[in-house]
Amino acid sequence: MSRGAGFLPIYTDTENPVGLVATQRVAILGYGAQGRAHALNLRDSGVDVKIGLYATSPSIALAQQEGFEVCSVAECTQNSDVLAFMLPDEVHAKVYAQEVAPFLKSGQNLVFAHGFSVYFKHIQAPEGVGVILVAPKGPGHALRASYQQGSGLFALIALEQDNCQRNGRDLALSYAMAIGSGRVGILETTFKHEACSDLFGEQVVLCGGLKSLLEKAFEVLVEAGYPAELAYFECVHEIKLIADLLYTEGLARMQEHISNTAEYGGLVSGEKIVDKQTKMRMQEVLRAIESGDFSHAFMQEAQQNYPSLRAHRQALQDQLLEQIGARLRAHLFKA
């Protein structure tokens, strides 16, 4: 464990990466990208793992092909010590109510890779059942690939409710180490902080703010008479170059790798685009997340079969930016 003054401690363990979780029967509910990565990494670390899926799941064949026993979620609940929810957030409550809650026993632990369902109270486990968080900071394919390369992804752990054996925190740490996160670092947090910061980052930066920023920048150049191809390269394509520098070097060191022109331009123009008013709107987004307003709206969207999402996906396909991007990517990334 390492700790800096005023910073969260970072837990690592490269010599004993399994521990408590190796004594548990673990069921991974769902076999998408995240569930598959957890299952394979846990098994490779010596953990007894089975997969819980519904009878017509298209993932059954792959899970069986990769050597896992596949059971119904109800069967997994009755015959496992640890149940790891690797299903989409919006189906957690239904699966929990129908196939988990009726069979839960004191002493079992529920594991979540995202705090959404627990913090917003879509799932409330009975007393005596542990509720823990193990959230790798990256997608499933990266979690698996990094493990196979002898490394891992940073992970967040949290304990919302301990079980009757009072081993929830130890289990969270052990589970995180078994999926490879102990090789790089594990941070302890809360369900609220993980759920709300994750949603905020997605909405304000990664999947919302960045997307809207590049769309508007592309439109400004095209509407001013610049070729769409140039607008795409300048506003979209080169994002990866900067993102890679930020990822490996940090914000300050990134500045050392760009031209003086670019650095000065960012200095004089950045605050004009993302100003105090933008920050206030970010704060509004965070309040909507923390209050549960976003969670409520999202669950309604899911119950109606995602009409807004489906319309948005089609609109993205139809816009000029995506059409130009598809044409240029066909040349850039030829097999």
Coordinates of C-alpha atoms in Angstrom, one line a residue:
M1 CA 0.0 0.0 0.0
S2 CA 1.2 3.5 -0.8
R3 CA -0.1 6.8 0.5
G4 CA 0.7 10.4 -0.2
A5 CA -0.2 13.2 2.2
G6 CA -3.9 14.0 1.7
F7 CA -4.3 11.4 -0.9
L8 CA -6.3 8.1 -1.0
P9 CA -4.1 5.1 -0.2
I10 CA -3.3 2.8 -3.2
Y11 CA -3.4 -0.9 -2.4
T12 CA -1.3 -3.4 -4.4
D13 CA -0.4 -7.0 -4.0
T14 CA 1.6 -8.8 -6.6
E15 CA 2.7 -11.7 -4.4
N16 CA -0.7 -12.9 -3.1
P17 CA -3.3 -11.8 -5.6
V18 CA -6.1 -14.2 -4.5
G19 CA -6.7 -14.6 -0.8
L20 CA -10.3 -14.7 0.5
V21 CA -12.1 -14.9 -2.9
A22 CA -10.3 -18.2 -3.7
T23 CA -12.3 -19.8 -0.8
Q24 CA -15.6 -18.7 -2.3
R25 CA -17.9 -20.0 -5.0
V26 CA -18.4 -17.1 -7.4
A27 CA -21.2 -16.7 -9.9
I28 CA -20.8 -14.1 -12.6
L29 CA -24.3 -12.9 -13.7
G30 CA -23.9 -12.0 -17.4
Y31 CA -21.3 -12.8 -19.9
G32 CA -20.8 -9.6 -21.9
A33 CA -17.5 -7.9 -22.1
Q34 CA -17.2 -7.0 -18.4
G35 CA -18.6 -10.3 -17.1
R36 CA -16.4 -12.4 -19.4
A37 CA -13.3 -10.5 -18.3
H38 CA -14.1 -10.9 -14.6
A39 CA -14.9 -14.6 -15.1
L40 CA -11.7 -15.5 -17.0
N41 CA -9.4 -13.4 -14.8
L42 CA -10.9 -14.9 -11.6
R43 CA -10.6 -18.4 -13.0
D44 CA -7.0 -17.8 -14.1
S45 CA -6.3 -16.7 -10.5
G46 CA -7.6 -20.0 -9.1
V47 CA -11.2 -19.0 -8.2
D48 CA -14.2 -21.3 -8.6
V49 CA -16.4 -19.5 -11.1
K50 CA -19.7 -20.3 -12.8
I51 CA -21.9 -18.2 -15.1
G52 CA -25.5 -17.2 -14.5
L53 CA -27.6 -16.6 -17.7
Y54 CA -31.2 -16.8 -18.8
A55 CA -32.2 -19.8 -20.9
T56 CA -32.2 -18.1 -24.3
S57 CA -29.1 -15.9 -23.8
P58 CA -26.9 -15.8 -26.9
S59 CA -23.9 -15.8 -24.5
I60 CA -24.4 -19.4 -23.3
A61 CA -22.5 -21.0 -26.2
L62 CA -19.5 -18.8 -25.7
A63 CA -19.4 -19.3 -21.9
Q64 CA -19.6 -23.1 -22.4
Q65 CA -17.1 -23.0 -25.2
E66 CA -14.7 -21.3 -22.8
G67 CA -15.2 -24.0 -20.2
F68 CA -17.6 -22.5 -17.8
E69 CA -20.6 -24.2 -16.2
V70 CA -23.7 -22.2 -17.1
C71 CA -26.7 -22.1 -14.8
S72 CA -29.8 -20.0 -14.3
V73 CA -29.5 -16.9 -12.1
A74 CA -31.7 -18.5 -9.5
E75 CA -29.6 -21.7 -9.4
C76 CA -26.5 -19.5 -9.1
T77 CA -28.0 -17.7 -6.2
Q78 CA -28.8 -20.9 -4.4
N79 CA -25.4 -22.5 -4.9
S80 CA -22.9 -19.6 -4.7
D81 CA -21.2 -17.5 -2.0
V82 CA -20.7 -14.5 -4.2
L83 CA -23.0 -13.1 -6.9
A84 CA -21.4 -10.6 -9.3
F85 CA -23.8 -8.4 -11.2
M86 CA -22.3 -7.9 -14.7
L87 CA -25.6 -7.2 -16.4
P88 CA -26.7 -3.8 -17.8
D89 CA -27.7 -1.4 -15.0
E90 CA -31.2 -1.1 -16.2
V91 CA -32.0 -4.8 -15.8
H92 CA -30.5 -5.2 -12.3
A93 CA -33.7 -4.5 -10.4
K94 CA -35.8 -7.0 -12.4
V95 CA -33.3 -9.8 -12.2
Y96 CA -32.7 -9.2 -8.6
A97 CA -36.4 -9.2 -7.7
Q98 CA -37.3 -12.3 -9.7
E99 CA -34.2 -14.5 -9.5
V100 CA -32.0 -13.4 -6.7
A101 CA -33.9 -11.9 -3.8
P102 CA -36.2 -15.0 -3.2
F103 CA -33.1 -17.2 -2.7
L104 CA -30.6 -15.0 -0.9
K105 CA -29.1 -16.3 2.3
S106 CA -27.3 -14.5 5.1
G107 CA -23.6 -14.6 4.6
Q108 CA -23.7 -14.2 0.8
N109 CA -22.1 -11.2 -0.9
L110 CA -23.4 -9.2 -3.9
V111 CA -20.7 -7.6 -6.1
F112 CA -21.3 -4.7 -8.5
A113 CA -18.9 -3.2 -11.1
H114 CA -20.8 0.1 -11.0
G115 CA -22.6 1.8 -8.0
F116 CA -25.7 2.8 -10.0
S117 CA -28.2 0.2 -8.8
V118 CA -27.2 0.3 -5.2
Y119 CA -26.7 4.0 -4.7
F120 CA -30.0 4.9 -6.4
K121 CA -31.7 2.1 -4.5
H122 CA -32.9 -0.1 -7.4
I123 CA -31.4 -2.9 -5.3
Q124 CA -31.6 -3.1 -1.5
A125 CA -30.2 -6.3 0.0
P126 CA -31.5 -7.7 3.3
E127 CA -29.5 -7.5 6.5
G128 CA -26.7 -10.1 6.6
V129 CA -26.0 -10.0 2.9
G130 CA -22.9 -8.1 1.8
V131 CA -23.0 -5.4 -0.9
I132 CA -19.6 -4.6 -2.3
L133 CA -18.2 -2.7 -5.3
V134 CA -15.3 -3.8 -7.5
A135 CA -15.2 -1.4 -10.4
P136 CA -12.2 -1.7 -12.8
K137 CA -11.5 1.7 -14.5
G138 CA -11.8 0.5 -18.1
P139 CA -13.8 -1.7 -20.4
G140 CA -13.9 -5.5 -20.2
H141 CA -11.6 -6.2 -23.2
A142 CA -8.9 -4.0 -21.6
L143 CA -9.3 -5.7 -18.3
R144 CA -8.8 -9.1 -19.9
A145 CA -6.0 -8.0 -22.2
S146 CA -4.0 -6.3 -19.4
Y147 CA -4.4 -9.3 -17.2
Q148 CA -3.0 -11.6 -19.9
Q149 CA -0.1 -9.2 -20.4
G150 CA 0.8 -9.6 -16.7
S151 CA -0.6 -6.2 -15.7
G152 CA -4.1 -5.0 -14.8
L153 CA -6.4 -2.0 -14.6
F154 CA -6.9 0.3 -11.6
A155 CA -10.0 -0.6 -9.7
L156 CA -12.3 1.1 -7.1
I157 CA -13.7 -0.9 -4.2
A158 CA -16.4 0.0 -1.7
L159 CA -18.4 -1.6 1.0
E160 CA -22.1 -0.5 1.2
Q161 CA -23.3 -3.2 3.6
D162 CA -21.3 -6.0 5.3
N163 CA -22.5 -9.5 5.6
C164 CA -23.0 -11.5 8.8
Q165 CA -19.4 -12.7 8.6
R166 CA -18.0 -9.2 8.4
N167 CA -15.7 -10.0 5.6
G168 CA -17.1 -7.8 2.9
R169 CA -14.2 -5.3 2.6
D170 CA -11.6 -8.1 2.6
L171 CA -13.6 -9.9 -0.1
A172 CA -13.8 -6.7 -2.2
L173 CA -10.0 -6.3 -2.0
S174 CA -9.3 -9.9 -2.7
Y175 CA -11.7 -10.0 -5.7
A176 CA -10.1 -6.8 -7.1
M177 CA -6.6 -8.4 -6.8
A178 CA -7.8 -11.7 -8.4
I179 CA -9.0 -9.8 -11.5
G180 CA -5.5 -8.2 -11.8
S181 CA -6.1 -4.8 -10.3
G182 CA -3.7 -5.4 -7.4
R183 CA -0.9 -5.5 -10.0
V184 CA -1.4 -1.7 -10.6
G185 CA -3.5 -0.2 -7.9
I186 CA -6.8 -0.3 -6.0
L187 CA -8.5 2.7 -4.4
E188 CA -11.2 2.6 -1.7
T189 CA -14.3 4.8 -2.2
T190 CA -18.0 4.7 -1.6
F191 CA -20.9 3.6 -3.8
K192 CA -22.1 7.2 -4.1
H193 CA -18.7 8.6 -5.1
E194 CA -18.2 5.9 -7.7
A195 CA -21.7 6.0 -9.2
C196 CA -22.0 9.8 -9.3
S197 CA -18.5 10.6 -10.5
D198 CA -18.7 7.9 -13.2
L199 CA -22.0 9.3 -14.5
F200 CA -20.7 12.8 -14.3
G201 CA -17.5 12.0 -16.2
E202 CA -19.5 10.2 -18.9
Q203 CA -22.0 13.0 -19.4
V204 CA -19.8 16.1 -19.0
V205 CA -16.6 14.9 -20.6
L206 CA -16.2 11.4 -22.2
C207 CA -19.5 10.7 -23.9
G208 CA -21.4 14.0 -23.7
G209 CA -19.3 17.1 -23.5
L210 CA -16.5 15.9 -25.8
K211 CA -19.0 14.6 -28.4
S212 CA -20.9 17.9 -28.4
L213 CA -17.7 19.9 -28.5
L214 CA -16.3 18.2 -31.5
E215 CA -19.7 18.3 -33.3
K216 CA -20.0 22.0 -32.8
A217 CA -16.4 22.7 -33.8
F218 CA -16.8 20.6 -37.0
E219 CA -20.0 22.6 -37.8
V220 CA -18.3 25.9 -37.3
L221 CA -15.5 25.2 -39.7
V222 CA -17.8 23.6 -42.4
E223 CA -20.3 26.5 -42.1
A224 CA -17.4 28.9 -42.6
G225 CA -16.5 27.3 -45.9
Y226 CA -13.7 24.9 -44.8
P227 CA -13.6 21.5 -46.4
A228 CA -15.4 18.9 -44.3
E229 CA -12.3 16.6 -44.5
L230 CA -10.1 19.2 -42.9
A231 CA -12.7 19.9 -40.3
Y232 CA -12.8 16.2 -39.4
F233 CA -9.0 15.9 -39.1
E234 CA -8.6 19.0 -37.0
C235 CA -11.7 18.5 -34.7
V236 CA -12.0 14.7 -34.4
H237 CA -9.1 12.7 -35.8
E238 CA -6.4 14.4 -33.7
I239 CA -8.2 13.9 -30.4
K240 CA -6.5 10.6 -30.0
L241 CA -3.1 12.2 -30.2
I242 CA -3.9 14.5 -27.3
A243 CA -5.8 11.8 -25.4
D244 CA -2.8 9.5 -25.6
L245 CA -0.5 12.2 -24.3
L246 CA -2.8 13.0 -21.4
Y247 CA -3.1 9.3 -20.6
T248 CA 0.6 8.7 -20.4
E249 CA 2.1 12.0 -19.5
G250 CA -0.6 14.1 -17.7
L251 CA -1.8 17.6 -18.4
A252 CA 1.3 19.5 -17.6
R253 CA 3.7 17.2 -19.5
M254 CA 1.3 17.1 -22.4
Q255 CA 2.0 20.8 -23.0
E256 CA 5.7 20.0 -23.5
H257 CA 4.8 17.8 -26.5
I258 CA 2.7 20.4 -28.4
S259 CA 3.9 23.5 -30.3
N260 CA 4.1 26.9 -28.7
T261 CA 1.4 28.0 -31.1
A262 CA -0.9 25.3 -29.9
E263 CA -0.1 25.9 -26.2
Y264 CA -0.7 29.7 -26.5
G265 CA -3.8 29.2 -28.5
G266 CA -5.2 26.9 -25.8
L267 CA -4.3 29.5 -23.2
V268 CA -6.1 32.4 -24.8
S269 CA -9.1 30.5 -26.1
G270 CA -9.8 27.6 -23.8
E271 CA -11.6 29.7 -21.1
K272 CA -13.7 31.3 -23.8
I273 CA -15.2 27.9 -24.7
V274 CA -15.4 26.3 -21.3
D275 CA -16.0 29.2 -19.0
K276 CA -17.7 29.9 -15.6
Q277 CA -21.1 29.4 -17.2
T278 CA -20.1 26.0 -18.5
K279 CA -18.9 25.1 -15.0
M280 CA -22.3 26.1 -13.6
R281 CA -24.0 23.9 -16.1
M282 CA -21.7 21.1 -15.1
Q283 CA -22.8 21.6 -11.5
E284 CA -26.4 21.4 -12.6
V285 CA -25.6 18.0 -14.2
L286 CA -24.0 16.8 -11.0
R287 CA -27.0 17.8 -9.0
A288 CA -29.4 16.0 -11.3
I289 CA -27.2 12.9 -11.0
E290 CA -26.9 13.0 -7.2
S291 CA -30.6 13.7 -6.7
G292 CA -31.6 10.6 -8.7
D293 CA -33.3 12.6 -11.4
F294 CA -31.0 11.2 -14.1
S295 CA -31.4 7.7 -12.8
H296 CA -35.2 8.0 -12.9
A297 CA -35.2 9.4 -16.4
F298 CA -32.9 6.6 -17.6
M299 CA -35.0 3.9 -16.1
Q300 CA -38.1 5.4 -17.8
E301 CA -36.2 5.4 -21.1
A302 CA -35.3 1.8 -20.7
Q303 CA -38.9 0.8 -19.8
Q304 CA -40.0 2.5 -23.1
N305 CA -37.4 0.5 -25.1
Y306 CA -35.0 3.5 -25.5
P307 CA -36.9 5.8 -27.9
S308 CA -34.5 8.7 -27.4
L309 CA -31.4 6.5 -27.7
R310 CA -32.6 4.9 -30.9
A311 CA -33.4 8.2 -32.5
H312 CA -30.1 9.6 -31.4
R313 CA -28.1 6.7 -32.9
Q314 CA -29.9 7.2 -36.2
A315 CA -29.2 10.9 -36.2
L316 CA -25.5 10.3 -35.6
Q317 CA -25.4 8.0 -38.7
D318 CA -27.1 10.6 -40.8
Q319 CA -24.9 13.6 -39.9
L320 CA -22.1 14.9 -42.2
L321 CA -19.4 14.5 -39.6
E322 CA -20.0 10.7 -39.4
Q323 CA -20.2 10.3 -43.2
I324 CA -16.9 12.2 -43.7
G325 CA -15.3 10.3 -40.9
A326 CA -16.4 6.9 -42.3
R327 CA -14.9 7.8 -45.7
L328 CA -11.6 8.9 -44.2
R329 CA -11.3 6.0 -41.8
A330 CA -11.8 3.6 -44.7
H331 CA -8.5 5.0 -46.1
L332 CA -6.7 5.4 -42.8
F333 CA -7.4 2.0 -41.3
K334 CA -7.3 -0.3 -44.3
A335 CA -6.7 -3.9 -43.4

